[in-house]
PDB file of C-alpha atoms and ligand atoms in Angstrom:
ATOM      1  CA  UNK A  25      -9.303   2.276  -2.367  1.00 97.00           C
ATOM      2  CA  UNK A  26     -11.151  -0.075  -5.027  1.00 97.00           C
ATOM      3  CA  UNK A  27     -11.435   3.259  -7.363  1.00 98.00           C
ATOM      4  CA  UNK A  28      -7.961   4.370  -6.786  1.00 98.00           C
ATOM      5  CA  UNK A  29      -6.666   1.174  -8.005  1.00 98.00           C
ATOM      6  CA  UNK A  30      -8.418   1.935 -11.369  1.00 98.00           C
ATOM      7  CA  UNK A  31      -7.736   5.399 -11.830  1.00 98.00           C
ATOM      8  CA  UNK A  32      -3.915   4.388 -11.332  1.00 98.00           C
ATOM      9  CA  UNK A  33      -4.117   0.902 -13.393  1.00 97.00           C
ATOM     10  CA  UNK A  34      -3.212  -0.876 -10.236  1.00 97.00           C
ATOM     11  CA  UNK A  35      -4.331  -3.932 -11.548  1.00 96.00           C
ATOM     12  CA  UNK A  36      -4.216  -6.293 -14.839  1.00 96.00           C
ATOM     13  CA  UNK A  37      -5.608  -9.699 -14.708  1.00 97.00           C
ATOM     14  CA  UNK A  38      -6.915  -8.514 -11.660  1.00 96.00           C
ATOM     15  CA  UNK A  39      -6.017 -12.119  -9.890  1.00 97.00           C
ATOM     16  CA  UNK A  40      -3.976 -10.555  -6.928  1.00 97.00           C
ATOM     17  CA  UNK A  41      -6.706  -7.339  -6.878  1.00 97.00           C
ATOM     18  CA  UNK A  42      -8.517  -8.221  -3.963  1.00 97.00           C
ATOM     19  CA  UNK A  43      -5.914  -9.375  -1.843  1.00 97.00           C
ATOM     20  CA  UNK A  44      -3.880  -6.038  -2.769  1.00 98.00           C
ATOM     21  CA  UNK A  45      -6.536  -4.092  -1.909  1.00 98.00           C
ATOM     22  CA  UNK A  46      -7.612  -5.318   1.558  1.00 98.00           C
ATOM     23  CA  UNK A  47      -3.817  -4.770   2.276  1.00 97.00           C
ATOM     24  CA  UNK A  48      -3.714  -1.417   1.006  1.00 98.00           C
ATOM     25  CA  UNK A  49      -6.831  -1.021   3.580  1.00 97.00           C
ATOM     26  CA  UNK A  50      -4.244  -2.645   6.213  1.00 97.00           C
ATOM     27  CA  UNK A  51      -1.691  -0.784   5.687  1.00 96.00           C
ATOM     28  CA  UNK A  52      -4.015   2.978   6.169  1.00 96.00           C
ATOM     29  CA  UNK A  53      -4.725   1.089   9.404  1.00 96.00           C
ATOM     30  CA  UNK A  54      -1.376   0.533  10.700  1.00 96.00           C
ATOM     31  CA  UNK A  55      -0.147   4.049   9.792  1.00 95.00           C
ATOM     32  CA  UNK A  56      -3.391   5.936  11.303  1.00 94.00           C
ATOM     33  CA  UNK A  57      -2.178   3.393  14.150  1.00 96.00           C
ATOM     34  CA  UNK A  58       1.032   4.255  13.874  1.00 95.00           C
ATOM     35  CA  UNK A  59       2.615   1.175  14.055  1.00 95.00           C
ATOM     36  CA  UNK A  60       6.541   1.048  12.784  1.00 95.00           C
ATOM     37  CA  UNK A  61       7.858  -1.344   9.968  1.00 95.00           C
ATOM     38  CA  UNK A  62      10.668  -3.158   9.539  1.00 94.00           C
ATOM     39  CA  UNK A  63      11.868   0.240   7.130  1.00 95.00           C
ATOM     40  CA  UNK A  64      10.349   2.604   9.988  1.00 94.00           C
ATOM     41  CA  UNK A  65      13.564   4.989  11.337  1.00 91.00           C
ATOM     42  CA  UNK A  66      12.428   6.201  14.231  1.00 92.00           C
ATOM     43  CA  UNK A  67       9.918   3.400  15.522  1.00 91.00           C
ATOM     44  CA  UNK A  68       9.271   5.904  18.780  1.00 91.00           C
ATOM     45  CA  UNK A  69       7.399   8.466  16.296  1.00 90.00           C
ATOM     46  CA  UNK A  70       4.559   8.068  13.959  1.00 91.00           C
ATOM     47  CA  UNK A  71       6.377   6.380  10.769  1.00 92.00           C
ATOM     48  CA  UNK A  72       5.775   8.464   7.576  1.00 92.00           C
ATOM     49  CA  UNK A  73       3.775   7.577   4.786  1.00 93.00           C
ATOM     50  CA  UNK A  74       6.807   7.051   2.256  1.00 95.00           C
ATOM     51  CA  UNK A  75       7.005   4.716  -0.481  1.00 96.00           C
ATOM     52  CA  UNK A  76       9.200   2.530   1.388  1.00 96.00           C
ATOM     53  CA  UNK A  77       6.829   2.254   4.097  1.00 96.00           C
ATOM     54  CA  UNK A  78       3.760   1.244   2.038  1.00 97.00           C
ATOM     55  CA  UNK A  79       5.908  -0.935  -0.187  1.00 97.00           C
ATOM     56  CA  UNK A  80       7.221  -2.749   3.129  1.00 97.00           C
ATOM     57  CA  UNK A  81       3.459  -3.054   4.355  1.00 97.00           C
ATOM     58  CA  UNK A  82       2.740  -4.541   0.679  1.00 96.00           C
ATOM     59  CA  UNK A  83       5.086  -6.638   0.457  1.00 94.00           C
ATOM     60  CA  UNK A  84       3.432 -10.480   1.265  1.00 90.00           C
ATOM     61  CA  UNK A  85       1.060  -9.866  -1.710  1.00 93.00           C
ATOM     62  CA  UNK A  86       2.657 -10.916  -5.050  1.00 96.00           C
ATOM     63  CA  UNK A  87       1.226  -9.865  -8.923  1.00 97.00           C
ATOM     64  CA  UNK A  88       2.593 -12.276 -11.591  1.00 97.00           C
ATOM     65  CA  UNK A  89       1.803  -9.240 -13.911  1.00 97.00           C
ATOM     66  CA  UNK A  90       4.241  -6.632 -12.127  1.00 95.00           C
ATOM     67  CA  UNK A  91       1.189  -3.854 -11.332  1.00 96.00           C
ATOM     68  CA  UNK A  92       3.358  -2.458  -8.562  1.00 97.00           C
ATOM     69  CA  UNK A  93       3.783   0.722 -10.193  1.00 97.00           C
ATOM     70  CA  UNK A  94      -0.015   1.408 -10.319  1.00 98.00           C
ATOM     71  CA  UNK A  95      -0.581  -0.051  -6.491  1.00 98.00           C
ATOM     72  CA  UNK A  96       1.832   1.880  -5.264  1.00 98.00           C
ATOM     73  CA  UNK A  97      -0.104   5.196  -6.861  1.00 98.00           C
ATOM     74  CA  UNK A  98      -3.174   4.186  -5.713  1.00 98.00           C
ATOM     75  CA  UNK A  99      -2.147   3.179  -1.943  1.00 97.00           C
ATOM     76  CA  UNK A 100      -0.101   6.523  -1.973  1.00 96.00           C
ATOM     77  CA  UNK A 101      -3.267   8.385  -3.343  1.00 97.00           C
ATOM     78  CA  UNK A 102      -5.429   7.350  -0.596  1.00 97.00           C
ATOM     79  CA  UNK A 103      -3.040   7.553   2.194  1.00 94.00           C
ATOM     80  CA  UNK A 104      -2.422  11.433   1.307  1.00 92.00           C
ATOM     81  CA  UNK A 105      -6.241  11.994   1.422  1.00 90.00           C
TER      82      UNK A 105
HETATM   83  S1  LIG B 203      -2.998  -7.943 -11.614  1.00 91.32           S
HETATM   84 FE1  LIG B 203      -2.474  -9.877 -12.387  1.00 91.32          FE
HETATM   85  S2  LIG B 203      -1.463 -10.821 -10.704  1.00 91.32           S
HETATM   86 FE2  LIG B 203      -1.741  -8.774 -10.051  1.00 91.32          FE
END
């Protein structure tokens, strides 16, 4: 996850990095888990990896400098591994 965040400039000042990170590593939990979101359709079935999904399993972490373009690529990267 750490080197997906670089290779997708998921970070900038790098103060909301580690926090972002150990959620992206939350959020692969809860979909191997497959536990539904507040965005999840069909909470009886496995919810999809979609961008809505991991932004609504982001969203409690903030970054003042906007890097949610880059998280988002590197979350999606790793889930799709
Ligand atoms: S990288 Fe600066 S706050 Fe997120």
């Amino acid at each position: 996850m750490q080197q997906a965040f670089l290779r997708h400039d998921g970070l900038q000042c790098g103060y909301c990095t580690p926090g972002q990170v150990c959620s992206a590593v939350g959020v692969l939990d809860e979909l191997r888990h497959g536990q539904p979101s507040h965005v999840t359709d069909d909470v009886a079935a496995d919810p999809e990896p979609t961008d809505d999904e991991i932004r609504e399993r982001m969203s409690g972490n903030l970054c003042r400098c906007g890097a949610y373009a880059g998280i988002l690529a590197a979350v999606r990267e790793v889930v799709e591994a």
